[in-house]
Tab-separated table of C-alpha atoms in Angstrom:
chain	number	residue	atom	x	y	z
A	1	MET	CA	-6.714	-2.144	12.719
A	2	THR	CA	-3.789	0.161	11.929
A	3	SER	CA	-0.339	0.287	13.383
A	4	ASN	CA	2.399	2.878	13.402
A	5	ASN	CA	4.188	0.796	10.767
A	6	ASP	CA	1.404	1.119	8.167
A	7	VAL	CA	2.387	2.957	4.992
A	8	ILE	CA	-0.066	5.547	3.721
A	9	VAL	CA	-0.150	5.109	-0.051
A	10	ALA	CA	-2.547	7.941	-0.865
A	11	SER	CA	-4.874	10.293	0.925
A	12	ALA	CA	-7.699	12.677	0.146
A	13	HIS	CA	-9.570	15.336	2.066
A	14	ALA	CA	-13.096	16.611	1.426
A	15	THR	CA	-14.723	19.768	2.768
A	16	LEU	CA	-18.417	20.458	2.310
A	17	LEU	CA	-19.339	23.876	3.665
A	18	ALA	CA	-22.807	24.376	5.094
A	19	THR	CA	-23.392	27.110	2.487
A	20	SER	CA	-22.293	24.986	-0.486
A	21	ARG	CA	-25.210	22.518	-0.773
A	22	LEU	CA	-23.531	19.482	-2.396
A	23	GLU	CA	-20.527	21.201	-4.004
A	24	THR	CA	-17.531	19.703	-2.226
A	25	GLU	CA	-13.898	20.766	-2.265
A	26	ILE	CA	-11.607	17.762	-2.479
A	27	ARG	CA	-7.862	17.843	-2.056
A	28	THR	CA	-5.016	15.440	-2.517
A	29	GLY	CA	-1.396	16.508	-2.304
A	30	ASN	CA	-1.127	20.014	-3.783
A	31	PHE	CA	-4.213	19.580	-5.974
A	32	THR	CA	-7.706	20.910	-5.328
A	33	TYR	CA	-10.803	19.769	-7.211
A	34	THR	CA	-14.558	20.053	-6.941
A	35	ALA	CA	-17.018	17.208	-6.668
A	36	ASP	CA	-20.741	17.776	-6.956
A	37	ASP	CA	-23.963	15.841	-7.147
A	38	ALA	CA	-26.136	18.273	-9.072
A	39	GLN	CA	-29.867	17.968	-8.794
A	40	THR	CA	-31.801	17.151	-11.967
A	41	GLY	CA	-31.872	20.157	-14.249
A	42	SER	CA	-29.099	22.102	-12.520
A	43	ALA	CA	-25.524	22.546	-13.670
A	44	ALA	CA	-22.859	20.598	-11.817
A	45	ALA	CA	-19.792	22.362	-10.438
A	46	GLY	CA	-17.716	19.222	-10.994
A	47	PRO	CA	-17.851	15.467	-11.519
A	48	THR	CA	-19.747	13.285	-9.063
A	49	PRO	CA	-17.777	11.142	-6.607
A	50	THR	CA	-18.701	8.089	-8.711
A	51	GLU	CA	-17.293	9.776	-11.818
A	52	TYR	CA	-14.036	10.461	-9.954
A	53	LEU	CA	-13.885	6.767	-9.084
A	54	LEU	CA	-14.336	5.824	-12.744
A	55	MET	CA	-11.698	8.372	-13.778
A	56	ALA	CA	-9.301	6.850	-11.249
A	57	LEU	CA	-9.742	3.383	-12.743
A	58	ALA	CA	-9.457	4.631	-16.335
A	59	SER	CA	-6.350	6.721	-15.730
A	60	CYS	CA	-4.638	4.085	-13.575
A	61	THR	CA	-5.255	1.486	-16.286
A	62	ALA	CA	-3.788	3.718	-18.999
A	63	ILE	CA	-0.772	4.681	-16.873
A	64	THR	CA	-0.083	1.059	-15.902
A	65	LEU	CA	-0.262	-0.119	-19.528
A	66	ARG	CA	1.930	2.739	-20.785
A	67	ALA	CA	4.590	2.121	-18.132
A	68	TYR	CA	4.588	-1.603	-18.885
A	69	ALA	CA	4.649	-1.166	-22.672
A	70	ASP	CA	7.415	1.456	-22.542
A	71	ARG	CA	9.538	-0.680	-20.218
A	72	LYS	CA	9.018	-3.982	-22.031
A	73	TYR	CA	8.162	-3.274	-25.662
A	74	ASP	CA	8.231	0.425	-26.587
A	75	TYR	CA	5.031	0.172	-28.622
A	76	ALA	CA	1.246	0.144	-28.221
A	77	GLY	CA	0.541	3.612	-29.591
A	78	ASP	CA	-2.303	5.535	-28.032
A	79	ILE	CA	-4.057	3.858	-25.122
A	80	THR	CA	-7.731	4.722	-24.638
A	81	VAL	CA	-9.684	3.515	-21.617
A	82	ASP	CA	-13.430	3.884	-21.118
A	83	VAL	CA	-15.110	2.861	-17.856
A	84	THR	CA	-18.857	2.676	-17.280
A	85	TYR	CA	-20.789	1.784	-14.134
A	86	HIS	CA	-23.665	-0.656	-14.626
A	87	GLU	CA	-26.461	-0.998	-12.107
A	88	PRO	CA	-28.899	-3.597	-13.502
A	89	GLN	CA	-32.626	-3.129	-12.990
A	90	ILE	CA	-33.142	-6.835	-12.238
A	91	VAL	CA	-33.342	-7.568	-8.508
A	92	GLY	CA	-30.296	-9.506	-7.338
A	93	ALA	CA	-28.248	-8.827	-10.475
A	94	GLU	CA	-24.623	-7.820	-9.959
A	95	ARG	CA	-23.465	-4.223	-10.189
A	96	TYR	CA	-20.240	-3.939	-12.119
A	97	LEU	CA	-17.777	-1.680	-13.875
A	98	GLN	CA	-17.147	-2.252	-17.574
A	99	ARG	CA	-13.664	-1.271	-18.698
A	100	THR	CA	-12.865	-1.073	-22.416
A	101	ILE	CA	-9.268	-0.559	-23.515
A	102	ARG	CA	-8.138	0.228	-27.046
A	103	LEU	CA	-4.572	0.214	-28.345
A	104	SER	CA	-3.975	2.195	-31.542
A	105	GLU	CA	-1.074	-0.015	-32.629
A	106	GLU	CA	-1.177	-3.777	-32.984
A	107	VAL	CA	0.831	-5.644	-30.385
A	108	PRO	CA	2.145	-9.191	-31.036
A	109	GLU	CA	-0.145	-11.798	-29.442
A	110	LEU	CA	2.290	-12.966	-26.734
A	111	ASP	CA	2.975	-9.373	-25.655
A	112	PHE	CA	-0.747	-8.588	-25.851
A	113	GLN	CA	-1.545	-11.432	-23.439
A	114	SER	CA	1.038	-10.049	-21.003
A	115	MET	CA	-0.664	-6.660	-21.203
A	116	VAL	CA	-4.072	-8.252	-20.543
A	117	ASN	CA	-2.643	-9.852	-17.396
A	118	ILE	CA	-0.949	-6.670	-16.161
A	119	VAL	CA	-4.200	-4.666	-16.462
A	120	GLU	CA	-5.845	-6.927	-13.896
A	121	ARG	CA	-3.053	-6.090	-11.436
A	122	SER	CA	-3.128	-2.306	-11.795
A	123	PRO	CA	-3.307	-0.602	-8.383
A	124	VAL	CA	-6.823	0.839	-8.649
A	125	THR	CA	-8.172	-2.415	-10.132
A	126	LEU	CA	-6.853	-4.341	-7.134
A	127	LEU	CA	-8.272	-1.750	-4.754
A	128	LEU	CA	-11.733	-1.874	-6.347
A	129	GLN	CA	-11.877	-5.653	-6.601
A	130	PHE	CA	-12.151	-5.859	-2.847
A	131	ALA	CA	-15.722	-4.598	-3.200
A	132	TRP	CA	-16.718	-4.666	-6.878
A	133	SER	CA	-16.454	-6.818	-9.928
A	134	VAL	CA	-14.322	-5.068	-12.546
A	135	ARG	CA	-14.917	-6.528	-15.995
A	136	THR	CA	-12.408	-5.716	-18.712
A	137	GLU	CA	-12.413	-5.798	-22.494
A	138	ILE	CA	-9.173	-4.960	-24.234
A	139	PHE	CA	-8.894	-4.478	-27.995
A	140	ASN	CA	-5.620	-4.822	-29.839
A	141	ALA	CA	-5.532	-2.182	-32.607
């Protein structure tokens, strides 16, 4: 249930024209992108919706860590985040996202533990955890 007092944090709009097959125009703010779900053997016009979801988690993680490191420590070097979606073939096994984070500079252990904790509270992580298990590995230099 929504009320007039709800705050809209983000929004997106998708348009799939009848003549476009699966190529979809997606917009947020002043930005326009293309999502596609290419059939086997054909070229895609853009990432799939699932790939956009993974990019959202990866970029949000990197941005959250950079903002935290710059505000608190002013080190960590390059931050690299890889996210993969796993759908096990075993019936009843859990689907999950695997997130791997690499820092190019070593961070003292106490600060590193703070960064591990902050990653689990990044906005997209919290949003996804309502429906999915997000598993994280973080490597310190």
